Coordinates of C-alpha atoms and ligand atoms in Angstrom, one line a residue:
X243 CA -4.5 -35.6 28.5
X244 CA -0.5 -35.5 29.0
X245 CA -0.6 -33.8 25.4
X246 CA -2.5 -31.0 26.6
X247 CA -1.4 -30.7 29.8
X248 CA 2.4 -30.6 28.5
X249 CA 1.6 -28.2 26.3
X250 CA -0.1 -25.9 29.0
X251 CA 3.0 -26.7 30.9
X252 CA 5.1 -25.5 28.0
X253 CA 3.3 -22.5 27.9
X254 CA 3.8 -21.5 32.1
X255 CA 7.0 -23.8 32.4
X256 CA 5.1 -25.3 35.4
X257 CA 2.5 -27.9 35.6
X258 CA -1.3 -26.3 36.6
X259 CA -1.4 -27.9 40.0
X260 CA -5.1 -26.7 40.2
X261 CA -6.3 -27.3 37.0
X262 CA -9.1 -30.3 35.8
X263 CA -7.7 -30.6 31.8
X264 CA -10.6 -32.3 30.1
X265 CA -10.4 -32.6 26.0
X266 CA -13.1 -33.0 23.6
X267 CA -13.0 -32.8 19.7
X268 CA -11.2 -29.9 18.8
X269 CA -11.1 -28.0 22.0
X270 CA -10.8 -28.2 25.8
X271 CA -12.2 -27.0 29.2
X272 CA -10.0 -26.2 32.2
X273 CA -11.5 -26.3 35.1
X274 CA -9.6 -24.5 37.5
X275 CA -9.4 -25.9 40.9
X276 CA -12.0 -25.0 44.1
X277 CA -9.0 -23.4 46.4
X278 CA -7.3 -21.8 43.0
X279 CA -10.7 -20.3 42.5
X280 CA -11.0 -19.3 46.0
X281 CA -8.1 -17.4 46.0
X282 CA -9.0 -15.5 43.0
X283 CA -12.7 -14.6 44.3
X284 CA -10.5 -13.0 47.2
X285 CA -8.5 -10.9 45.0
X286 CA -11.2 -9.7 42.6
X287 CA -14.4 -10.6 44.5
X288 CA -17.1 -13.2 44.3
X289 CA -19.0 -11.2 41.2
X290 CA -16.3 -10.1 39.7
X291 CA -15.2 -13.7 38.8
X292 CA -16.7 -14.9 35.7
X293 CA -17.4 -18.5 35.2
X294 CA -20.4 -18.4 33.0
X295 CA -19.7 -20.0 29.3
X296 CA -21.4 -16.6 28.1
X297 CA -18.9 -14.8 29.6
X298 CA -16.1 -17.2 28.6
X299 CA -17.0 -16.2 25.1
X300 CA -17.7 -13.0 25.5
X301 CA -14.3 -12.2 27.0
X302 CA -12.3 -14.6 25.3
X303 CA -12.1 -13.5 21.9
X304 CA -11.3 -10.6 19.7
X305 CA -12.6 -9.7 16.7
X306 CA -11.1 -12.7 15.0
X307 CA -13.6 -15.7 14.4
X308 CA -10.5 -18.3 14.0
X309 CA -10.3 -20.0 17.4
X310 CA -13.0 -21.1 20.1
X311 CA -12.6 -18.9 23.0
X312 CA -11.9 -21.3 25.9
X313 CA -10.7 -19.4 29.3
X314 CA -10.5 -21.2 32.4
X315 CA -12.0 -17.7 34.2
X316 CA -12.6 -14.1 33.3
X317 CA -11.5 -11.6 36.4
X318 CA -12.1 -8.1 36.5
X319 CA -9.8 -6.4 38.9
X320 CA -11.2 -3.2 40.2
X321 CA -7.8 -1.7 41.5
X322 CA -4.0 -1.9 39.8
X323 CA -2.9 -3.7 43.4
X324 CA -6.0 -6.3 42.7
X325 CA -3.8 -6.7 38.9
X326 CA -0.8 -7.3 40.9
X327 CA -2.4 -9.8 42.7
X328 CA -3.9 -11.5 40.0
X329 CA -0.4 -11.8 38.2
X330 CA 1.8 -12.5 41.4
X331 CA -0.9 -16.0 41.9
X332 CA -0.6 -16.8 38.3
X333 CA 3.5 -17.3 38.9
X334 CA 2.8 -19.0 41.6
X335 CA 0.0 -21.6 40.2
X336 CA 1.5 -21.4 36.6
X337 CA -1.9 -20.1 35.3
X338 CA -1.7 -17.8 31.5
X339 CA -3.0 -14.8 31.7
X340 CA -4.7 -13.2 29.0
X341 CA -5.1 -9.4 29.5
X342 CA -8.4 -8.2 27.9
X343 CA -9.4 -4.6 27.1
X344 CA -12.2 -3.6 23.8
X345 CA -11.4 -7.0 22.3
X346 CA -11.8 -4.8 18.9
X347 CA -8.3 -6.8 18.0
X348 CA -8.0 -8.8 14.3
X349 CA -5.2 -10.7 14.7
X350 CA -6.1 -13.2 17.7
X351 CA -3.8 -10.9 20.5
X352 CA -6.8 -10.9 23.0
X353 CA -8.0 -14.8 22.3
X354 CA -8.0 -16.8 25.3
X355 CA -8.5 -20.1 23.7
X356 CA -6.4 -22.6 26.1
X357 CA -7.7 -22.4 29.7
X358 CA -6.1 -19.0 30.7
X359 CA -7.2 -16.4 32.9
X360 CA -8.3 -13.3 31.3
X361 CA -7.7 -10.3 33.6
X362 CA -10.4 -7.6 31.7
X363 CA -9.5 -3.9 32.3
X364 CA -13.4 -2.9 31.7
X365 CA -13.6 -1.8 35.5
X366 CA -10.2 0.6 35.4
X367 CA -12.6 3.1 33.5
X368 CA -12.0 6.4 35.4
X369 CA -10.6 9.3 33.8
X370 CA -8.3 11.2 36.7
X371 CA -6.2 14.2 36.6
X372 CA -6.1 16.7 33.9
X373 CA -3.2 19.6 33.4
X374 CA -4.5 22.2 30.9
X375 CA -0.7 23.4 31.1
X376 CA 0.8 19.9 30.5
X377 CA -2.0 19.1 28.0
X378 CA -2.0 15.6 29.3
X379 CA -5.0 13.5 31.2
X380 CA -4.3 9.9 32.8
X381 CA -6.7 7.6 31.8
X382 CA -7.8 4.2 33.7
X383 CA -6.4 1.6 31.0
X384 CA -10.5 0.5 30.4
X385 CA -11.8 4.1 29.3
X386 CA -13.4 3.7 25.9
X387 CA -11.1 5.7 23.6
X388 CA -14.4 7.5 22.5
X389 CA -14.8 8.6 26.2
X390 CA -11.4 9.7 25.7
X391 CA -12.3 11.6 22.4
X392 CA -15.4 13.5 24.1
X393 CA -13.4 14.5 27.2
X394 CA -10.6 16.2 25.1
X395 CA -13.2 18.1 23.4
X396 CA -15.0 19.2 26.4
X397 CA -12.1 20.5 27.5
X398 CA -11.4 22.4 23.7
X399 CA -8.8 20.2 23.3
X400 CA -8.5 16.8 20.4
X401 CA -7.4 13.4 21.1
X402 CA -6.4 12.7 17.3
X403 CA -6.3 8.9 17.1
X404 CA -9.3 8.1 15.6
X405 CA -10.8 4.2 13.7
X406 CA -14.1 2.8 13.3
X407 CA -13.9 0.5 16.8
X408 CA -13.3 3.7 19.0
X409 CA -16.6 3.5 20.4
X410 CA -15.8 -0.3 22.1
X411 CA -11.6 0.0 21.9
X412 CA -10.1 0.6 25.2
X413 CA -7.1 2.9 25.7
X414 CA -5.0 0.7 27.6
X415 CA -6.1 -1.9 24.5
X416 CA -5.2 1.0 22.1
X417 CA -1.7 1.8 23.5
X418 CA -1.0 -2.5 24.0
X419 CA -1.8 -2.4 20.1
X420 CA -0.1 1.0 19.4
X421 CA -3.5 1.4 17.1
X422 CA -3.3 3.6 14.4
X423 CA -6.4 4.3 12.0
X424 CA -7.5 7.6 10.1
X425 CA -5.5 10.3 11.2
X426 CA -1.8 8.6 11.1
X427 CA -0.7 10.8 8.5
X428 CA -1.3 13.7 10.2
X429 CA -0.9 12.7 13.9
X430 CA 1.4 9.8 14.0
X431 CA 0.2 6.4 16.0
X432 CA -1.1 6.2 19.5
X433 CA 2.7 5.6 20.4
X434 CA 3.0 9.4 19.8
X435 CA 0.5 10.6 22.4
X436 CA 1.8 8.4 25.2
X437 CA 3.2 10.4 28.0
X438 CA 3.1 8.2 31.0
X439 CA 2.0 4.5 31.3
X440 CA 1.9 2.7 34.7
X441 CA 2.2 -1.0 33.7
X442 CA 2.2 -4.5 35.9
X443 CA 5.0 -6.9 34.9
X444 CA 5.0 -11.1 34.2
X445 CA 5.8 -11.0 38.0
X446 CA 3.2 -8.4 39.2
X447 CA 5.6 -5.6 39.9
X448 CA 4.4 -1.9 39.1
X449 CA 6.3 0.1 36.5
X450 CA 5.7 3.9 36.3
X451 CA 7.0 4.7 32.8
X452 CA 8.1 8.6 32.2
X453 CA 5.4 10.4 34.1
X454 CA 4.2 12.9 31.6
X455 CA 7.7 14.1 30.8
X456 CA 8.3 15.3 26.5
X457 CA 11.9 15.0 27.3
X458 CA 13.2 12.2 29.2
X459 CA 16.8 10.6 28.0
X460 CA 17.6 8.9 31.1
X461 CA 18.2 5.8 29.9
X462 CA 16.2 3.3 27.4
X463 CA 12.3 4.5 27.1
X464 CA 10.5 1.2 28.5
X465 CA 7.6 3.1 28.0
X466 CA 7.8 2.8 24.3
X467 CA 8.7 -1.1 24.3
X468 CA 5.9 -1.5 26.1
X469 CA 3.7 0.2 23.5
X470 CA 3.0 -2.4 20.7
X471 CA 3.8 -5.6 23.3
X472 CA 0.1 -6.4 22.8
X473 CA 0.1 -7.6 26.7
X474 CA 3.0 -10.0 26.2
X475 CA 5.4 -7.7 28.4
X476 CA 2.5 -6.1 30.9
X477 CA -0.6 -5.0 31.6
X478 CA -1.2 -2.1 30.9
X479 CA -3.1 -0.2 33.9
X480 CA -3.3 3.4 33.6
X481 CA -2.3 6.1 30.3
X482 CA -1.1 9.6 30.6
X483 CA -2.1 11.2 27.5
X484 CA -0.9 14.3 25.6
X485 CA -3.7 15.9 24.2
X486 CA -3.9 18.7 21.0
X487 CA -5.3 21.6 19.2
X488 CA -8.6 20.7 18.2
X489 CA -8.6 21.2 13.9
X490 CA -10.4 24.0 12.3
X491 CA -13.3 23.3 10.0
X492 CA -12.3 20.2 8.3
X493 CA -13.2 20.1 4.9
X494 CA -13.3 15.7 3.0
X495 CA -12.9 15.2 -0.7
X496 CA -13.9 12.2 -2.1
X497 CA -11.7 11.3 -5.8
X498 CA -12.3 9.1 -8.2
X499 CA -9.6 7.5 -9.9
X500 CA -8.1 4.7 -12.9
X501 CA -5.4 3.0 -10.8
X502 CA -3.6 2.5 -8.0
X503 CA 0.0 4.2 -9.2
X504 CA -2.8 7.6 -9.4
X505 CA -3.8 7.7 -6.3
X506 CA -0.3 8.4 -5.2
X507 CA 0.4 10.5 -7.9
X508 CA -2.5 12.4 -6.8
X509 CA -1.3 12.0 -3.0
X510 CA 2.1 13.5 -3.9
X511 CA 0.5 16.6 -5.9
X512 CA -1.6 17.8 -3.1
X513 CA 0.6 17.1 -0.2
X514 CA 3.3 19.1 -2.0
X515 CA 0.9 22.3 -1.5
X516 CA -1.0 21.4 1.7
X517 CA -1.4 19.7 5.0
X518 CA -3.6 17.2 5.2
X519 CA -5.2 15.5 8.1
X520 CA -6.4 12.4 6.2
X521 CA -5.3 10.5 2.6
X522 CA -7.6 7.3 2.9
X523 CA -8.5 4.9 -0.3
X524 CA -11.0 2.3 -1.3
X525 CA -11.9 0.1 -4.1
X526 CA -15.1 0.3 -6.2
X527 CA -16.4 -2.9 -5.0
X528 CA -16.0 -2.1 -1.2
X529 CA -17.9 1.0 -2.1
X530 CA -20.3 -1.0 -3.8
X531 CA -20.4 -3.0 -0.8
X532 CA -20.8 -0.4 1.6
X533 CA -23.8 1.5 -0.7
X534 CA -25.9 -1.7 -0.6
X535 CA -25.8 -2.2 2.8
X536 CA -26.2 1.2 4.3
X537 CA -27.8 4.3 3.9
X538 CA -25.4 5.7 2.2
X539 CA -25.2 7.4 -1.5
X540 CA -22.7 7.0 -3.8
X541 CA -20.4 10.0 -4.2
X542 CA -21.1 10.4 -7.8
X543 CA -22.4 8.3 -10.4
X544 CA -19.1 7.7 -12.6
X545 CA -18.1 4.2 -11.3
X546 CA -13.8 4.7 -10.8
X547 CA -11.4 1.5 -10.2
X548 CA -10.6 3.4 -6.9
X549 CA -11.6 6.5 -4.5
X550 CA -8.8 8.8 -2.9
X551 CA -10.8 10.4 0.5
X552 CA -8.8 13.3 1.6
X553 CA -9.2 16.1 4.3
X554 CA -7.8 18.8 4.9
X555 CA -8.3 22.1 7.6
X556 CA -9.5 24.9 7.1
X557 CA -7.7 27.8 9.2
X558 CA -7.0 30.6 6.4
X559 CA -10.1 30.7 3.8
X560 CA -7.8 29.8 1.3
X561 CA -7.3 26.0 1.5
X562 CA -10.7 25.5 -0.2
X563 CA -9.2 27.6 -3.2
X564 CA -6.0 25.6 -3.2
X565 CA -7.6 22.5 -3.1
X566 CA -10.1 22.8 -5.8
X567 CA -7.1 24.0 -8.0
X568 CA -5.2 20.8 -7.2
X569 CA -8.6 19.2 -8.2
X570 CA -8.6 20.6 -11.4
X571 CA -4.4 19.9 -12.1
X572 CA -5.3 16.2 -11.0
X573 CA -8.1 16.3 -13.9
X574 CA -5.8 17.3 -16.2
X575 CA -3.4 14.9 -15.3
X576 CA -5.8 12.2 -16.0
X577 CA -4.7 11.0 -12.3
X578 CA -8.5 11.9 -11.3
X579 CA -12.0 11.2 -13.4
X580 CA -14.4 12.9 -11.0
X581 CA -14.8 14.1 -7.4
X582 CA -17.2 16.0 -4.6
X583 CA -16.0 17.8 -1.6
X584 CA -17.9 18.3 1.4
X585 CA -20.2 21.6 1.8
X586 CA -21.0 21.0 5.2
X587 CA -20.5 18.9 8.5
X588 CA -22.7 16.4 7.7
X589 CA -21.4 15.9 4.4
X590 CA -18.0 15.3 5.7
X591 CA -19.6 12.6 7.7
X592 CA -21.3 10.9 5.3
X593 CA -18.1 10.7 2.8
X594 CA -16.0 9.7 5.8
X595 CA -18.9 6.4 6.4
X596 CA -17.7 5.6 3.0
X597 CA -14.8 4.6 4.2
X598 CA -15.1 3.8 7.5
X599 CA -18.2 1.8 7.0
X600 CA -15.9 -1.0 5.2
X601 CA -14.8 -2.9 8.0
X602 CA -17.9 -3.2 9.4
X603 CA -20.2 -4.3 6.6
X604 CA -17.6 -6.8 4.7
X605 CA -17.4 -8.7 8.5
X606 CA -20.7 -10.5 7.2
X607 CA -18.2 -12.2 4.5
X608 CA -15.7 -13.9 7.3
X609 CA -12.5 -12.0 5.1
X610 CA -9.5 -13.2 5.4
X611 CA -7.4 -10.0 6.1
X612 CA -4.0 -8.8 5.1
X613 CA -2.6 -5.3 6.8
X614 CA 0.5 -4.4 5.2
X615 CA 2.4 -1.5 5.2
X616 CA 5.6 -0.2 2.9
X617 CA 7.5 3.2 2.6
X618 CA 4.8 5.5 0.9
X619 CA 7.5 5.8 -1.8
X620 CA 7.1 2.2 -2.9
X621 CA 3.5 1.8 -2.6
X622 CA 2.8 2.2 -6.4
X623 CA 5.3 -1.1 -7.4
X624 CA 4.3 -2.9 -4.1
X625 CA 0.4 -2.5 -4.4
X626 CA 0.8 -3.2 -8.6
X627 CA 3.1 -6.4 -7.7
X628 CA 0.6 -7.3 -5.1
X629 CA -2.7 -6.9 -7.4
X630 CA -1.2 -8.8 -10.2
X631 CA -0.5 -11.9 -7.7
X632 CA -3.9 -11.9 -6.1
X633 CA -5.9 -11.7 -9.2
X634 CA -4.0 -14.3 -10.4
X635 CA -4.1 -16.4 -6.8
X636 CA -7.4 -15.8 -6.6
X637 CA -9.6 -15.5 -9.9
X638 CA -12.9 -16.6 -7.7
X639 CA -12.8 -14.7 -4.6
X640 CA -13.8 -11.1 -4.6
X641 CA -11.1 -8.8 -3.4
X642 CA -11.3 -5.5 -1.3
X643 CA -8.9 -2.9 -1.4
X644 CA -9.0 0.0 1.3
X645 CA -6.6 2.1 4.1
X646 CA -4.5 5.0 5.1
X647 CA -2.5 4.4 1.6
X648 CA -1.2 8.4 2.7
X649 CA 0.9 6.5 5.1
X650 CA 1.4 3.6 3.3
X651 CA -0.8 1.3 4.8
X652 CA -2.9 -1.1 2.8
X653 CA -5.7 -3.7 3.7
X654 CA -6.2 -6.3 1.5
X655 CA -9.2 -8.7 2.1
X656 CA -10.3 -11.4 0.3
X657 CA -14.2 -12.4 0.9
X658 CA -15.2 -15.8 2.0
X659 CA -17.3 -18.0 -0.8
X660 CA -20.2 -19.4 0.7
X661 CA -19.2 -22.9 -0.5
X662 CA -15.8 -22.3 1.1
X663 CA -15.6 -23.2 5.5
X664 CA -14.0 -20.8 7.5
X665 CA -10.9 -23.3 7.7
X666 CA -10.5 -24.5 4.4
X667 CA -10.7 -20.8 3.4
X668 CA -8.1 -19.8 5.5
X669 CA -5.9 -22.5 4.4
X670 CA -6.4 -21.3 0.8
X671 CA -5.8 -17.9 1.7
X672 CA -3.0 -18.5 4.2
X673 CA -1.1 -20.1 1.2
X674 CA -1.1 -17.1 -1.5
X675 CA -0.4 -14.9 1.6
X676 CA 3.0 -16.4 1.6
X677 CA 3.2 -14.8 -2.0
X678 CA 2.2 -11.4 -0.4
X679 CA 4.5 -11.6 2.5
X680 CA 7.6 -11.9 -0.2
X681 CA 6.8 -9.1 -2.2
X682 CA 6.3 -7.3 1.5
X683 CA 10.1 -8.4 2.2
X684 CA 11.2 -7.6 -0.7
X685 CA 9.8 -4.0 -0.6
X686 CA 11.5 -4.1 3.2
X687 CA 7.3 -3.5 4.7
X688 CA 5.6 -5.2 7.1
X689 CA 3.3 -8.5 7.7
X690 CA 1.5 -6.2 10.0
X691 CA 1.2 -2.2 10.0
X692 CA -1.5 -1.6 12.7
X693 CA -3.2 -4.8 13.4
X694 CA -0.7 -6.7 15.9
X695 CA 0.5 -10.1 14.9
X696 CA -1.3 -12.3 17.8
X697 CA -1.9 -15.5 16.7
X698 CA -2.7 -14.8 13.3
X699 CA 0.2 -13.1 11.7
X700 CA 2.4 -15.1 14.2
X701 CA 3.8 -17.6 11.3
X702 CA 4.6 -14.7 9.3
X703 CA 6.6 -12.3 11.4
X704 CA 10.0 -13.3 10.0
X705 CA 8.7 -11.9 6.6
X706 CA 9.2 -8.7 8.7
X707 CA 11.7 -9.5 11.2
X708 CA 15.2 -10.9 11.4
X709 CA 15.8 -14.3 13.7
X710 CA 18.6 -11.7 15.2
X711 CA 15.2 -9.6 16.3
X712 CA 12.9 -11.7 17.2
X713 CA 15.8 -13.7 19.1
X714 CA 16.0 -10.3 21.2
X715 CA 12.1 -10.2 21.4
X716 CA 12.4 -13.9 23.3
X717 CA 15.2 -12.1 25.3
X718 CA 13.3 -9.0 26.4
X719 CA 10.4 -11.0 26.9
X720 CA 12.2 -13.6 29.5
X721 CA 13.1 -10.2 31.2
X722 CA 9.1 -8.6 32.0
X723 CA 7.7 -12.1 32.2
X724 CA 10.4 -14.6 33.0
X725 CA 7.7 -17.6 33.9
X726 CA 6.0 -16.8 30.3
X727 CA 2.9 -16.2 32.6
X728 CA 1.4 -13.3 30.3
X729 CA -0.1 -13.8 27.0
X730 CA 1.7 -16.6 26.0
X731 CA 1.5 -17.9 22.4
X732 CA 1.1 -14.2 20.5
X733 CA 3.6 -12.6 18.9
X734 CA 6.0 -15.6 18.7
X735 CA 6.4 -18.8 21.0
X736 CA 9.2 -18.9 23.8
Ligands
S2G125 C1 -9.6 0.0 8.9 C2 -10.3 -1.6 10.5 C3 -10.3 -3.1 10.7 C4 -10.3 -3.8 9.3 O1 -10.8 0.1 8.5 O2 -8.8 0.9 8.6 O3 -8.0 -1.0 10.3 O4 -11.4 -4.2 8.9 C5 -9.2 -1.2 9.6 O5 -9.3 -4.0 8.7
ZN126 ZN1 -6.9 0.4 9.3

């Protein structure tokens, strides 16, 4: 029991003086205690305390399947004072706090797996005041980001940060991830739409970041450090987002190509000429992947090593011209051995479900997932010196190859055997990772390009960070949360 409890200790710096720490194989239970959970019941209300083990699971995990959700309590806080509230207690009873939004995460930042208190945002869901001048809206930090998407619309505007989990992500989940996705290339990460964030510290204090303001030099931008600090720093509470032009008749090609160093060569040929709003690839087997299990066609019947999906506007008439040219010069090249381009809106739709239907229907494999990023420039050594060392790591596991490789993002995931267990797996792939993670330092990229590091990608961070930086990320940490009250255990350890 001491183990345990010294290491929950460890994690608040204060023993649980209300918790009940009972261990069984592999796992434990926290019990919190009756006056502890009193307290919190007059914070959040009776109902909106969660003790059910349904709701333990529900709410304590991500998308990750690695470790057995175990919170203490789920609470969901109506107001940003009943968030306050919630964190001031947790100082003062040395209870973790896990702060909750889509749980759409894949690297473990939302698992509440060691008797914490998970403080869900689901119930900050209102979308407030809108500024057709400023462009901006401020969101409750639990609006879906589709919600988001459809209001901006509705008002003949675009919110451009777009992935396949948009319809369960929350923005306050989006912003805590800085999420990325489709559209990067184009739009730049949810970091760049951030206008105004209102976000509760480790000791429950209210921070009201840069309301709204495009130009603001007073001084070091919190706003942004808070973006990315996957809940380690604050909750985040409410968004003010910058909103854009809707696009004009958006036109997707879908190429078929021999290798890898083509797709950029076909990336730099058409970027040189237009502006595109999406440069996306796959691999043939995640395509074979995605045709078998839904309704989906292939794009033509000429089986390629890899598929370049591209999209592009169409505001002059001529774009369509341009881009069939380009087509053509890529043929020549050799860089491309067949394509189709989208004739209508539904079209579009279906090519884009070629590639955004991945995620989704490889899940039913358990993959272990890599998400690496490096300087567009050096994708063509990096993904080539990566290739060679997992086909050579990993001559019986099937490998899938998609992402935004237009901004130099990969994701590299390596299907489960059936013989293999979820842990032995893991360990097997967690090895030859290492051997990824040094070509990623040597190519100066990152463990993690969109994904978070959580628990997951926690042992690998130095790949991508200096002790000097992280040192400082312990240091800025201490600052927001100085009893370790918030998250603790993702990122790095204290
Ligand atoms: C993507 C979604 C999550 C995954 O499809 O771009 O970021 O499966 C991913 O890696
Ligand atoms: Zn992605």
């Amino acid at each position: 029991m001491a183990g345990f409890a010294g290491a929950y200790d460890s994690i608040c710096g204060r023993a649980v003086n209300a918790a009940i720490i009972r261990i069984f194989g592999g796992g434990f239970q926290v019990t919190l205690a009756p006056d502890l959970l009193d307290k919190l019941s007059r914070i959040v209300g009776a109902n909106k305390l969660l003790m059910d083990a349904e709701a333990h699971v529900q709410y304590g995990r991500d998308w990750t399947r690695v470790e057995t959700p175990s919170p203490a309590a789920v609470a969901l806080p109506g107001s940003i004072e009943q968030v306050q509230a919630l964190v001031q207690l947790a100082n003062a009873e040395g209870l973790a706090i896990v702060p909750s939004g889509g749980r759409t995460g894949l690297s473990g930042g939302a698992v509440a797996a060691r008797g914490e208190l998970v403080v869900a945002l689901d119930n900050l869901n209102q979308i407030g005041a809108f500024n057709s001048i400023d462009r901006s809206v401020v969101c409750g930090a639990g609006v879906i980001t589709e919600q988001l998407q459809q209001f901006a619309e509705d008002q003949g505007l675009h919110y451009p940060v777009d992935f396949a989990s948009s319809g369960s992500s929350q923005i306050g989940g989006n912003v805590a991830t800085n999420a990325g996705g489709i559209k990067v290339i184009r739009y730049g990460m949810t970091r760049d739409w951030v206008v105004g964030l209102k976000v509760v510290t480790g000791t429950g204090e209210l921070l009201e970041l840069n309301a709204g303001l495009i130009k603001n030099n007073a001084g070091y931008d919190l706003r942004h450090l808070m973006i990315g600090s996957e809940g380690t720093l604050g909750i985040i509470v409410e968004v003010t987002i910058r909103l854009c032009r809707a696009p004009t008749d958006l036109a997707v090609m879908v190429l078929g190509v021999p290798d890898m160093p083509s797709i950029m060569s076909t990336l730099a040929e058409f970027r040189q000429q237009m502006e595109l709003t999406a440069f996306e690839f796959f691999s043939e087997p995640a395509l074979q992947k995605v045709v078998a299990h839904q309704d989906l066609q292939r794009p033509f019947d000429e089986p390629c090593a890899y598929y370049a999906l591209l999209e592009f506007e169409q505001t002059s008439g001529s774009e369509m011209d341009q881009a069939m040219a380009l087509f053509e010069h890529c043929l020549e090249q050799g860089w491309v051995l067949d394509g189709v381009v989208s004739q209508s809106v539904a079209q579009a739709r279906n090519l884009w479900r070629l590639r955004e239907d991945i995620s989704e229907t490889i899940a039913r494999w358990a993959p272990y997932k890599n998400d690496l990023s490096v300087v567009v420039s050096k994708v063509p050594e990096f993904l080539t010196a990566v290739e060679a060392l997992v086909n050579a790591a990993y001559p019986d596991f099937e490998i899938i190859w998609y992402g935004h490789i237009g901004d130099g993002n990969v994701h590299l995931n390596i299907l489960k055997p059936e013989s293999l267990s979820i842990a032995d797996f893991a360990e097997q792939c967690g090895e030859v990772s290492k051997g990824v993670f040094e070509i990623v330092r040597e190519h100066r990229g990152s463990v993690s390009a969109e994904h978070g590091v959580g628990v997951l990608k926690k042992p690998y961070l130095p790949y991508s960070r200096s002790p000097l930086e992280i040192e400082l990320m312990r240091a800025i940490k201490r600052s927001f949360d100085p009893n370790g009250v918030l998250n603790p255990g993702k990122i790095f350890d204290l």
